[in-house]
């Protein structure tokens, strides 16, 4: 299979237009059309509904798109790995994460790791929490740093703990609970909540609900958000309460929002480094050794 066809297909799905896809790739519209038709012949299925304006992938096309994105990432990673090794004898280690709190857990080991292994280049990629385990299993990244809930039940993934903590209530200064030093379970569930949506954080959404039920309450989730910035917007503008890890820093909003500890709550979490047990990247073994050394002290 011609790997360039994969790029044309991805761009076509995202541009929804043959002309724009051709311009993006500095080729003719005829070339793009021929390459897409060749893909459809190769897989013996229609991938693009050309009758729709703008064009629309078929159901098979959407399935193909998901796999094509992973394949294109694999190809580019392989190409970069080989170029760096041939030119500079540098090995790459790709790390995926979903939130700033994940990165904070790694920061203390990076300086000593770089000093010991100057020929290993670290690459950081932010992805949705719900996609963390799937992308790791597909081999797109070497290491995933995320909440332990995303690795549960994945027998091909091994993990190493980086941080254990508790969730706090994120409360705006207009909220009646803003000046509390800590909040009890019965008090927090009197108020409507905002949470990151399951399309953004996957299993962690349902785990939070299970924790609430374990506390003896069913949460009143009034809104969901696709990112932390939107969640904070609703916390401030609509006086909703959110749940944030205790190691989250609100430096730029410290006058507007407080993180208040929860009393006797099941809302706990762990941040772990996950990796495939059959990953043969030599840089991974060096990184895992550094993790064990740094976090065993």
PDB file of C-alpha atoms in Angstrom:
ATOM      1  CA  UNK A   1       0.000   0.000   0.000  1.00  0.00           C
ATOM      2  CA  UNK A   2       1.218   3.479  -0.879  1.00  0.00           C
ATOM      3  CA  UNK A   3       1.513   5.325   2.448  1.00  0.00           C
ATOM      4  CA  UNK A   4       0.899   8.661   0.703  1.00  0.00           C
ATOM      5  CA  UNK A   5      -2.637   7.518  -0.081  1.00  0.00           C
ATOM      6  CA  UNK A   6      -3.272   7.331   3.647  1.00  0.00           C
ATOM      7  CA  UNK A   7      -2.279  10.989   4.014  1.00  0.00           C
ATOM      8  CA  UNK A   8      -4.554  12.017   1.133  1.00  0.00           C
ATOM      9  CA  UNK A   9      -7.464  10.148   2.708  1.00  0.00           C
ATOM     10  CA  UNK A  10      -6.934  11.701   6.167  1.00  0.00           C
ATOM     11  CA  UNK A  11      -6.724  15.190   4.676  1.00  0.00           C
ATOM     12  CA  UNK A  12      -9.803  14.594   2.537  1.00  0.00           C
ATOM     13  CA  UNK A  13     -11.870  13.545   5.555  1.00  0.00           C
ATOM     14  CA  UNK A  14     -10.696  16.601   7.487  1.00  0.00           C
ATOM     15  CA  UNK A  15     -11.014  19.089   4.595  1.00  0.00           C
ATOM     16  CA  UNK A  16     -14.234  17.538   3.189  1.00  0.00           C
ATOM     17  CA  UNK A  17     -13.198  18.820  -0.218  1.00  0.00           C
ATOM     18  CA  UNK A  18     -11.058  17.374  -3.040  1.00  0.00           C
ATOM     19  CA  UNK A  19      -9.809  20.788  -4.162  1.00  0.00           C
ATOM     20  CA  UNK A  20      -8.627  21.842  -0.695  1.00  0.00           C
ATOM     21  CA  UNK A  21      -7.005  18.449  -0.139  1.00  0.00           C
ATOM     22  CA  UNK A  22      -5.114  18.815  -3.421  1.00  0.00           C
ATOM     23  CA  UNK A  23      -3.899  22.307  -2.468  1.00  0.00           C
ATOM     24  CA  UNK A  24      -2.770  21.093   0.945  1.00  0.00           C
ATOM     25  CA  UNK A  25      -0.647  18.371  -0.655  1.00  0.00           C
ATOM     26  CA  UNK A  26       0.561  20.402  -3.670  1.00  0.00           C
ATOM     27  CA  UNK A  27      -0.912  17.944  -6.167  1.00  0.00           C
ATOM     28  CA  UNK A  28      -3.781  18.045  -8.646  1.00  0.00           C
ATOM     29  CA  UNK A  29      -7.362  17.268  -7.723  1.00  0.00           C
ATOM     30  CA  UNK A  30      -7.209  14.399 -10.213  1.00  0.00           C
ATOM     31  CA  UNK A  31      -4.286  12.878  -8.315  1.00  0.00           C
ATOM     32  CA  UNK A  32      -6.195  12.938  -5.022  1.00  0.00           C
ATOM     33  CA  UNK A  33      -9.290  11.451  -6.646  1.00  0.00           C
ATOM     34  CA  UNK A  34      -7.258   8.664  -8.261  1.00  0.00           C
ATOM     35  CA  UNK A  35      -5.449   7.817  -5.028  1.00  0.00           C
ATOM     36  CA  UNK A  36      -8.703   7.625  -3.034  1.00  0.00           C
ATOM     37  CA  UNK A  37     -10.229   5.417  -5.739  1.00  0.00           C
ATOM     38  CA  UNK A  38      -7.141   3.178  -5.551  1.00  0.00           C
ATOM     39  CA  UNK A  39      -7.642   2.817  -1.782  1.00  0.00           C
ATOM     40  CA  UNK A  40     -11.284   1.868  -2.316  1.00  0.00           C
ATOM     41  CA  UNK A  41     -10.231  -0.730  -4.896  1.00  0.00           C
ATOM     42  CA  UNK A  42      -7.544  -2.117  -2.594  1.00  0.00           C
ATOM     43  CA  UNK A  43      -9.987  -2.598   0.290  1.00  0.00           C
ATOM     44  CA  UNK A  44     -12.940  -3.418  -1.945  1.00  0.00           C
ATOM     45  CA  UNK A  45     -15.264  -0.948  -0.242  1.00  0.00           C
ATOM     46  CA  UNK A  46     -16.568   2.588  -0.735  1.00  0.00           C
ATOM     47  CA  UNK A  47     -14.847   4.945   1.691  1.00  0.00           C
ATOM     48  CA  UNK A  48     -16.165   8.331   0.507  1.00  0.00           C
ATOM     49  CA  UNK A  49     -19.725   9.350  -0.344  1.00  0.00           C
ATOM     50  CA  UNK A  50     -19.074  11.709  -3.244  1.00  0.00           C
ATOM     51  CA  UNK A  51     -22.773  12.610  -3.568  1.00  0.00           C
ATOM     52  CA  UNK A  52     -22.687  14.560  -0.308  1.00  0.00           C
ATOM     53  CA  UNK A  53     -21.617  18.216  -0.353  1.00  0.00           C
ATOM     54  CA  UNK A  54     -19.305  18.646   1.434  1.00  0.00           C
ATOM     55  CA  UNK A  55     -18.131  15.076   0.886  1.00  0.00           C
ATOM     56  CA  UNK A  56     -18.736  12.627   3.727  1.00  0.00           C
ATOM     57  CA  UNK A  57     -17.002   9.370   4.660  1.00  0.00           C
ATOM     58  CA  UNK A  58     -19.178   6.277   4.576  1.00  0.00           C
ATOM     59  CA  UNK A  59     -19.478   4.135   7.726  1.00  0.00           C
ATOM     60  CA  UNK A  60     -16.583   2.072   6.387  1.00  0.00           C
ATOM     61  CA  UNK A  61     -14.762   5.324   5.670  1.00  0.00           C
ATOM     62  CA  UNK A  62     -15.035   6.484   9.287  1.00  0.00           C
ATOM     63  CA  UNK A  63     -13.706   3.132  10.461  1.00  0.00           C
ATOM     64  CA  UNK A  64     -10.858   3.396   7.949  1.00  0.00           C
ATOM     65  CA  UNK A  65     -10.140   6.978   9.048  1.00  0.00           C
ATOM     66  CA  UNK A  66      -9.593   5.936  12.677  1.00  0.00           C
ATOM     67  CA  UNK A  67      -7.090   3.271  11.658  1.00  0.00           C
ATOM     68  CA  UNK A  68      -5.489   5.540   9.040  1.00  0.00           C
ATOM     69  CA  UNK A  69      -4.696   8.235  11.633  1.00  0.00           C
ATOM     70  CA  UNK A  70      -2.946   5.665  13.829  1.00  0.00           C
ATOM     71  CA  UNK A  71      -1.049   4.240  10.845  1.00  0.00           C
ATOM     72  CA  UNK A  72       0.091   7.702   9.704  1.00  0.00           C
ATOM     73  CA  UNK A  73       1.327   8.501  13.225  1.00  0.00           C
ATOM     74  CA  UNK A  74       3.198   5.191  13.272  1.00  0.00           C
ATOM     75  CA  UNK A  75       4.814   5.952   9.929  1.00  0.00           C
ATOM     76  CA  UNK A  76       5.931   9.437  10.932  1.00  0.00           C
ATOM     77  CA  UNK A  77       7.260   8.183  14.229  1.00  0.00           C
ATOM     78  CA  UNK A  78       9.208   5.427  12.480  1.00  0.00           C
ATOM     79  CA  UNK A  79      10.579   7.910   9.931  1.00  0.00           C
ATOM     80  CA  UNK A  80      11.658  10.343  12.643  1.00  0.00           C
ATOM     81  CA  UNK A  81      13.212   7.547  14.726  1.00  0.00           C
ATOM     82  CA  UNK A  82      15.319   6.348  11.824  1.00  0.00           C
ATOM     83  CA  UNK A  83      16.393   9.838  10.738  1.00  0.00           C
ATOM     84  CA  UNK A  84      17.450  10.797  14.268  1.00  0.00           C
ATOM     85  CA  UNK A  85      19.317   7.554  14.801  1.00  0.00           C
ATOM     86  CA  UNK A  86      21.145   7.742  11.473  1.00  0.00           C
ATOM     87  CA  UNK A  87      22.098  11.408  11.786  1.00  0.00           C
ATOM     88  CA  UNK A  88      22.665  11.862  15.494  1.00  0.00           C
ATOM     89  CA  UNK A  89      22.540   8.387  17.094  1.00  0.00           C
ATOM     90  CA  UNK A  90      19.494   9.628  19.013  1.00  0.00           C
ATOM     91  CA  UNK A  91      16.721   7.345  20.254  1.00  0.00           C
ATOM     92  CA  UNK A  92      13.179   8.677  20.692  1.00  0.00           C
ATOM     93  CA  UNK A  93      10.828   7.977  23.564  1.00  0.00           C
ATOM     94  CA  UNK A  94       7.261   9.187  23.036  1.00  0.00           C
ATOM     95  CA  UNK A  95       5.126   9.977  26.079  1.00  0.00           C
ATOM     96  CA  UNK A  96       1.395  10.649  26.023  1.00  0.00           C
ATOM     97  CA  UNK A  97      -0.508  12.461  28.750  1.00  0.00           C
ATOM     98  CA  UNK A  98      -3.953  13.962  29.273  1.00  0.00           C
ATOM     99  CA  UNK A  99      -3.544  16.707  31.894  1.00  0.00           C
ATOM    100  CA  UNK A 100      -0.933  19.016  33.370  1.00  0.00           C
ATOM    101  CA  UNK A 101      -1.033  17.033  36.627  1.00  0.00           C
ATOM    102  CA  UNK A 102       0.299  14.020  34.700  1.00  0.00           C
ATOM    103  CA  UNK A 103       3.320  15.986  33.499  1.00  0.00           C
ATOM    104  CA  UNK A 104       3.991  17.346  36.990  1.00  0.00           C
ATOM    105  CA  UNK A 105       4.453  13.792  38.223  1.00  0.00           C
ATOM    106  CA  UNK A 106       7.303  13.275  35.751  1.00  0.00           C
ATOM    107  CA  UNK A 107       9.157  16.557  36.106  1.00  0.00           C
ATOM    108  CA  UNK A 108      11.337  15.580  39.038  1.00  0.00           C
ATOM    109  CA  UNK A 109      12.996  12.719  37.135  1.00  0.00           C
ATOM    110  CA  UNK A 110      13.556  14.446  33.768  1.00  0.00           C
ATOM    111  CA  UNK A 111      16.746  16.455  34.586  1.00  0.00           C
ATOM    112  CA  UNK A 112      18.655  13.447  35.926  1.00  0.00           C
ATOM    113  CA  UNK A 113      17.352  11.249  33.114  1.00  0.00           C
ATOM    114  CA  UNK A 114      18.576  13.686  30.448  1.00  0.00           C
ATOM    115  CA  UNK A 115      21.950  13.904  32.177  1.00  0.00           C
ATOM    116  CA  UNK A 116      22.352  10.110  32.222  1.00  0.00           C
ATOM    117  CA  UNK A 117      20.943   9.558  28.723  1.00  0.00           C
ATOM    118  CA  UNK A 118      21.791  12.515  26.460  1.00  0.00           C
ATOM    119  CA  UNK A 119      21.172  10.359  23.375  1.00  0.00           C
ATOM    120  CA  UNK A 120      17.495   9.793  24.264  1.00  0.00           C
ATOM    121  CA  UNK A 121      15.075  12.457  23.099  1.00  0.00           C
ATOM    122  CA  UNK A 122      11.746  12.723  24.920  1.00  0.00           C
ATOM    123  CA  UNK A 123       8.636  13.699  22.967  1.00  0.00           C
ATOM    124  CA  UNK A 124       5.457  14.745  24.778  1.00  0.00           C
ATOM    125  CA  UNK A 125       1.983  14.439  23.247  1.00  0.00           C
ATOM    126  CA  UNK A 126      -1.310  15.546  24.797  1.00  0.00           C
ATOM    127  CA  UNK A 127      -4.320  13.326  24.034  1.00  0.00           C
ATOM    128  CA  UNK A 128      -7.810  12.825  25.410  1.00  0.00           C
ATOM    129  CA  UNK A 129      -7.854  10.753  28.591  1.00  0.00           C
ATOM    130  CA  UNK A 130     -10.350   8.342  27.056  1.00  0.00           C
ATOM    131  CA  UNK A 131      -7.853   7.541  24.260  1.00  0.00           C
ATOM    132  CA  UNK A 132      -4.805   6.995  26.486  1.00  0.00           C
ATOM    133  CA  UNK A 133      -4.961   3.194  26.784  1.00  0.00           C
ATOM    134  CA  UNK A 134      -6.048   2.562  23.183  1.00  0.00           C
ATOM    135  CA  UNK A 135      -3.196   4.599  21.685  1.00  0.00           C
ATOM    136  CA  UNK A 136      -0.715   2.884  23.993  1.00  0.00           C
ATOM    137  CA  UNK A 137      -2.021  -0.550  23.013  1.00  0.00           C
ATOM    138  CA  UNK A 138      -1.727   0.337  19.327  1.00  0.00           C
ATOM    139  CA  UNK A 139       1.909   1.265  19.848  1.00  0.00           C
ATOM    140  CA  UNK A 140       1.539   4.915  18.917  1.00  0.00           C
ATOM    141  CA  UNK A 141       3.325   5.965  22.122  1.00  0.00           C
ATOM    142  CA  UNK A 142       5.875   4.265  24.385  1.00  0.00           C
ATOM    143  CA  UNK A 143       4.641   5.561  27.742  1.00  0.00           C
ATOM    144  CA  UNK A 144       1.285   6.816  28.963  1.00  0.00           C
ATOM    145  CA  UNK A 145       0.941   8.931  32.107  1.00  0.00           C
ATOM    146  CA  UNK A 146      -2.632   9.034  33.370  1.00  0.00           C
ATOM    147  CA  UNK A 147      -5.109   8.077  36.072  1.00  0.00           C
ATOM    148  CA  UNK A 148      -4.953   4.419  37.011  1.00  0.00           C
ATOM    149  CA  UNK A 149      -8.605   3.952  36.002  1.00  0.00           C
ATOM    150  CA  UNK A 150      -7.604   4.132  32.326  1.00  0.00           C
ATOM    151  CA  UNK A 151      -5.344   1.081  32.659  1.00  0.00           C
ATOM    152  CA  UNK A 152      -7.768  -1.150  34.582  1.00  0.00           C
ATOM    153  CA  UNK A 153      -8.393  -4.523  32.936  1.00  0.00           C
ATOM    154  CA  UNK A 154      -5.698  -4.018  30.269  1.00  0.00           C
ATOM    155  CA  UNK A 155      -3.605  -7.169  30.680  1.00  0.00           C
ATOM    156  CA  UNK A 156      -1.033  -6.125  28.073  1.00  0.00           C
ATOM    157  CA  UNK A 157      -0.265  -2.886  29.945  1.00  0.00           C
ATOM    158  CA  UNK A 158       2.051  -2.732  32.936  1.00  0.00           C
ATOM    159  CA  UNK A 159       2.052   0.273  35.242  1.00  0.00           C
ATOM    160  CA  UNK A 160       4.206   2.005  37.803  1.00  0.00           C
ATOM    161  CA  UNK A 161       2.701   4.395  40.415  1.00  0.00           C
ATOM    162  CA  UNK A 162       3.846   8.009  40.286  1.00  0.00           C
ATOM    163  CA  UNK A 163       1.453   9.846  42.600  1.00  0.00           C
ATOM    164  CA  UNK A 164      -1.480   9.129  44.927  1.00  0.00           C
ATOM    165  CA  UNK A 165      -3.893  11.810  45.991  1.00  0.00           C
ATOM    166  CA  UNK A 166      -7.418  12.916  46.726  1.00  0.00           C
ATOM    167  CA  UNK A 167      -9.900  14.997  44.819  1.00  0.00           C
ATOM    168  CA  UNK A 168     -10.854  18.413  46.118  1.00  0.00           C
ATOM    169  CA  UNK A 169     -13.946  20.492  45.527  1.00  0.00           C
ATOM    170  CA  UNK A 170     -13.282  23.374  43.116  1.00  0.00           C
ATOM    171  CA  UNK A 171     -15.464  26.240  44.375  1.00  0.00           C
ATOM    172  CA  UNK A 172     -15.833  29.812  43.114  1.00  0.00           C
ATOM    173  CA  UNK A 173     -15.693  32.807  45.447  1.00  0.00           C
ATOM    174  CA  UNK A 174     -19.426  33.464  44.892  1.00  0.00           C
ATOM    175  CA  UNK A 175     -20.328  29.997  46.185  1.00  0.00           C
ATOM    176  CA  UNK A 176     -21.622  29.534  49.769  1.00  0.00           C
ATOM    177  CA  UNK A 177     -18.893  26.933  50.430  1.00  0.00           C
ATOM    178  CA  UNK A 178     -15.972  29.115  49.317  1.00  0.00           C
ATOM    179  CA  UNK A 179     -14.704  29.899  52.827  1.00  0.00           C
ATOM    180  CA  UNK A 180     -14.958  26.341  54.159  1.00  0.00           C
ATOM    181  CA  UNK A 181     -11.652  24.765  55.218  1.00  0.00           C
ATOM    182  CA  UNK A 182     -13.016  21.332  54.327  1.00  0.00           C
ATOM    183  CA  UNK A 183     -16.332  20.052  53.014  1.00  0.00           C
ATOM    184  CA  UNK A 184     -18.278  17.061  54.270  1.00  0.00           C
ATOM    185  CA  UNK A 185     -19.920  14.516  51.984  1.00  0.00           C
ATOM    186  CA  UNK A 186     -23.451  15.475  52.904  1.00  0.00           C
ATOM    187  CA  UNK A 187     -22.708  19.166  52.296  1.00  0.00           C
ATOM    188  CA  UNK A 188     -21.085  18.884  48.866  1.00  0.00           C
ATOM    189  CA  UNK A 189     -23.878  16.795  47.382  1.00  0.00           C
ATOM    190  CA  UNK A 190     -26.445  19.443  48.287  1.00  0.00           C
ATOM    191  CA  UNK A 191     -25.143  21.482  45.338  1.00  0.00           C
ATOM    192  CA  UNK A 192     -25.128  20.958  41.545  1.00  0.00           C
ATOM    193  CA  UNK A 193     -21.876  19.796  39.991  1.00  0.00           C
ATOM    194  CA  UNK A 194     -19.913  20.100  36.749  1.00  0.00           C
ATOM    195  CA  UNK A 195     -17.655  17.315  35.457  1.00  0.00           C
ATOM    196  CA  UNK A 196     -15.507  16.600  32.460  1.00  0.00           C
ATOM    197  CA  UNK A 197     -17.572  14.583  29.991  1.00  0.00           C
ATOM    198  CA  UNK A 198     -17.110  10.844  29.369  1.00  0.00           C
ATOM    199  CA  UNK A 199     -16.148  11.684  25.772  1.00  0.00           C
ATOM    200  CA  UNK A 200     -13.131  13.498  27.223  1.00  0.00           C
ATOM    201  CA  UNK A 201     -12.115  11.426  30.255  1.00  0.00           C
ATOM    202  CA  UNK A 202     -13.618   8.005  29.518  1.00  0.00           C
ATOM    203  CA  UNK A 203     -13.698   5.575  32.452  1.00  0.00           C
ATOM    204  CA  UNK A 204     -12.749   8.271  34.957  1.00  0.00           C
ATOM    205  CA  UNK A 205     -16.193   9.868  34.562  1.00  0.00           C
ATOM    206  CA  UNK A 206     -17.994   6.713  35.639  1.00  0.00           C
ATOM    207  CA  UNK A 207     -15.439   6.053  38.362  1.00  0.00           C
ATOM    208  CA  UNK A 208     -16.248   9.437  39.899  1.00  0.00           C
ATOM    209  CA  UNK A 209     -19.932   8.527  39.939  1.00  0.00           C
ATOM    210  CA  UNK A 210     -19.145   5.170  41.576  1.00  0.00           C
ATOM    211  CA  UNK A 211     -17.095   6.990  44.216  1.00  0.00           C
ATOM    212  CA  UNK A 212     -20.048   9.290  44.924  1.00  0.00           C
ATOM    213  CA  UNK A 213     -22.392   6.330  45.256  1.00  0.00           C
ATOM    214  CA  UNK A 214     -19.858   4.678  47.579  1.00  0.00           C
ATOM    215  CA  UNK A 215     -20.121   7.850  49.682  1.00  0.00           C
ATOM    216  CA  UNK A 216     -23.877   7.249  49.809  1.00  0.00           C
ATOM    217  CA  UNK A 217     -25.031   9.870  47.322  1.00  0.00           C
ATOM    218  CA  UNK A 218     -26.054  10.198  43.696  1.00  0.00           C
ATOM    219  CA  UNK A 219     -24.385  13.325  42.270  1.00  0.00           C
ATOM    220  CA  UNK A 220     -26.430  16.080  40.650  1.00  0.00           C
ATOM    221  CA  UNK A 221     -24.306  16.645  37.544  1.00  0.00           C
ATOM    222  CA  UNK A 222     -25.828  19.736  35.996  1.00  0.00           C
ATOM    223  CA  UNK A 223     -23.216  20.244  33.285  1.00  0.00           C
ATOM    224  CA  UNK A 224     -20.369  18.421  31.560  1.00  0.00           C
ATOM    225  CA  UNK A 225     -17.388  19.972  29.807  1.00  0.00           C
ATOM    226  CA  UNK A 226     -14.894  18.714  27.234  1.00  0.00           C
ATOM    227  CA  UNK A 227     -11.877  20.439  28.791  1.00  0.00           C
ATOM    228  CA  UNK A 228     -10.678  21.910  32.083  1.00  0.00           C
ATOM    229  CA  UNK A 229     -10.929  25.512  30.852  1.00  0.00           C
ATOM    230  CA  UNK A 230     -14.637  25.103  30.094  1.00  0.00           C
ATOM    231  CA  UNK A 231     -15.194  23.326  33.397  1.00  0.00           C
ATOM    232  CA  UNK A 232     -13.603  26.245  35.252  1.00  0.00           C
ATOM    233  CA  UNK A 233     -15.764  28.665  33.252  1.00  0.00           C
ATOM    234  CA  UNK A 234     -18.928  26.953  34.528  1.00  0.00           C
ATOM    235  CA  UNK A 235     -17.557  26.783  38.072  1.00  0.00           C
ATOM    236  CA  UNK A 236     -17.073  30.562  38.048  1.00  0.00           C
ATOM    237  CA  UNK A 237     -20.064  31.719  35.989  1.00  0.00           C
ATOM    238  CA  UNK A 238     -22.724  29.268  37.178  1.00  0.00           C
ATOM    239  CA  UNK A 239     -21.510  28.528  40.722  1.00  0.00           C
ATOM    240  CA  UNK A 240     -21.165  24.834  40.039  1.00  0.00           C
ATOM    241  CA  UNK A 241     -18.776  22.636  42.017  1.00  0.00           C
ATOM    242  CA  UNK A 242     -16.125  20.634  40.210  1.00  0.00           C
ATOM    243  CA  UNK A 243     -13.777  17.855  41.317  1.00  0.00           C
ATOM    244  CA  UNK A 244     -10.061  18.546  40.821  1.00  0.00           C
ATOM    245  CA  UNK A 245      -6.973  16.539  41.863  1.00  0.00           C
ATOM    246  CA  UNK A 246      -5.266  17.906  44.957  1.00  0.00           C
ATOM    247  CA  UNK A 247      -2.055  18.480  42.950  1.00  0.00           C
ATOM    248  CA  UNK A 248      -3.754  20.754  40.395  1.00  0.00           C
ATOM    249  CA  UNK A 249      -2.412  24.332  40.483  1.00  0.00           C
ATOM    250  CA  UNK A 250      -4.860  27.206  40.014  1.00  0.00           C
ATOM    251  CA  UNK A 251      -2.237  29.957  40.055  1.00  0.00           C
ATOM    252  CA  UNK A 252      -3.931  32.194  37.495  1.00  0.00           C
ATOM    253  CA  UNK A 253      -7.360  31.817  39.156  1.00  0.00           C
ATOM    254  CA  UNK A 254      -6.400  31.660  42.818  1.00  0.00           C
ATOM    255  CA  UNK A 255      -8.552  34.718  43.617  1.00  0.00           C
ATOM    256  CA  UNK A 256     -11.575  33.216  41.858  1.00  0.00           C
ATOM    257  CA  UNK A 257     -11.493  29.514  42.690  1.00  0.00           C
ATOM    258  CA  UNK A 258     -10.359  27.468  45.707  1.00  0.00           C
ATOM    259  CA  UNK A 259      -9.606  23.761  45.937  1.00  0.00           C
ATOM    260  CA  UNK A 260     -11.141  22.603  49.215  1.00  0.00           C
ATOM    261  CA  UNK A 261     -10.417  19.142  50.720  1.00  0.00           C
ATOM    262  CA  UNK A 262     -13.253  16.648  51.012  1.00  0.00           C
ATOM    263  CA  UNK A 263     -13.848  14.978  54.361  1.00  0.00           C
ATOM    264  CA  UNK A 264     -13.834  11.164  54.581  1.00  0.00           C
ATOM    265  CA  UNK A 265     -14.500  10.676  50.855  1.00  0.00           C
ATOM    266  CA  UNK A 266     -13.901   7.836  48.394  1.00  0.00           C
ATOM    267  CA  UNK A 267     -12.777  10.399  45.805  1.00  0.00           C
ATOM    268  CA  UNK A 268      -9.137   9.301  45.559  1.00  0.00           C
ATOM    269  CA  UNK A 269      -6.905   8.755  42.546  1.00  0.00           C
ATOM    270  CA  UNK A 270      -3.534   7.471  41.400  1.00  0.00           C
ATOM    271  CA  UNK A 271      -1.392   8.697  38.540  1.00  0.00           C
ATOM    272  CA  UNK A 272       0.557   5.907  36.891  1.00  0.00           C
ATOM    273  CA  UNK A 273       3.028   5.429  34.068  1.00  0.00           C
ATOM    274  CA  UNK A 274       1.759   2.716  31.728  1.00  0.00           C
ATOM    275  CA  UNK A 275       3.670   0.834  29.047  1.00  0.00           C
ATOM    276  CA  UNK A 276       3.231  -2.253  26.878  1.00  0.00           C
ATOM    277  CA  UNK A 277       5.041  -5.249  28.338  1.00  0.00           C
ATOM    278  CA  UNK A 278       6.249  -6.288  24.853  1.00  0.00           C
ATOM    279  CA  UNK A 279       7.656  -2.857  23.890  1.00  0.00           C
ATOM    280  CA  UNK A 280      11.238  -3.397  22.696  1.00  0.00           C
ATOM    281  CA  UNK A 281      12.336   0.248  22.492  1.00  0.00           C
ATOM    282  CA  UNK A 282      15.693   0.379  24.376  1.00  0.00           C
ATOM    283  CA  UNK A 283      14.918   3.934  25.488  1.00  0.00           C
ATOM    284  CA  UNK A 284      11.865   2.652  27.353  1.00  0.00           C
ATOM    285  CA  UNK A 285      13.925   0.378  29.591  1.00  0.00           C
ATOM    286  CA  UNK A 286      16.222   3.262  30.524  1.00  0.00           C
ATOM    287  CA  UNK A 287      13.193   5.440  31.305  1.00  0.00           C
ATOM    288  CA  UNK A 288      11.539   2.778  33.456  1.00  0.00           C
ATOM    289  CA  UNK A 289      14.750   2.307  35.385  1.00  0.00           C
ATOM    290  CA  UNK A 290      14.836   6.030  36.092  1.00  0.00           C
ATOM    291  CA  UNK A 291      11.196   5.970  37.245  1.00  0.00           C
ATOM    292  CA  UNK A 292      11.888   3.125  39.662  1.00  0.00           C
ATOM    293  CA  UNK A 293      14.931   4.912  41.032  1.00  0.00           C
ATOM    294  CA  UNK A 294      13.245   8.318  41.400  1.00  0.00           C
ATOM    295  CA  UNK A 295       9.984   7.135  42.918  1.00  0.00           C
ATOM    296  CA  UNK A 296      11.433   4.554  45.280  1.00  0.00           C
ATOM    297  CA  UNK A 297      13.312   7.255  47.190  1.00  0.00           C
TER     298      UNK A 297
END
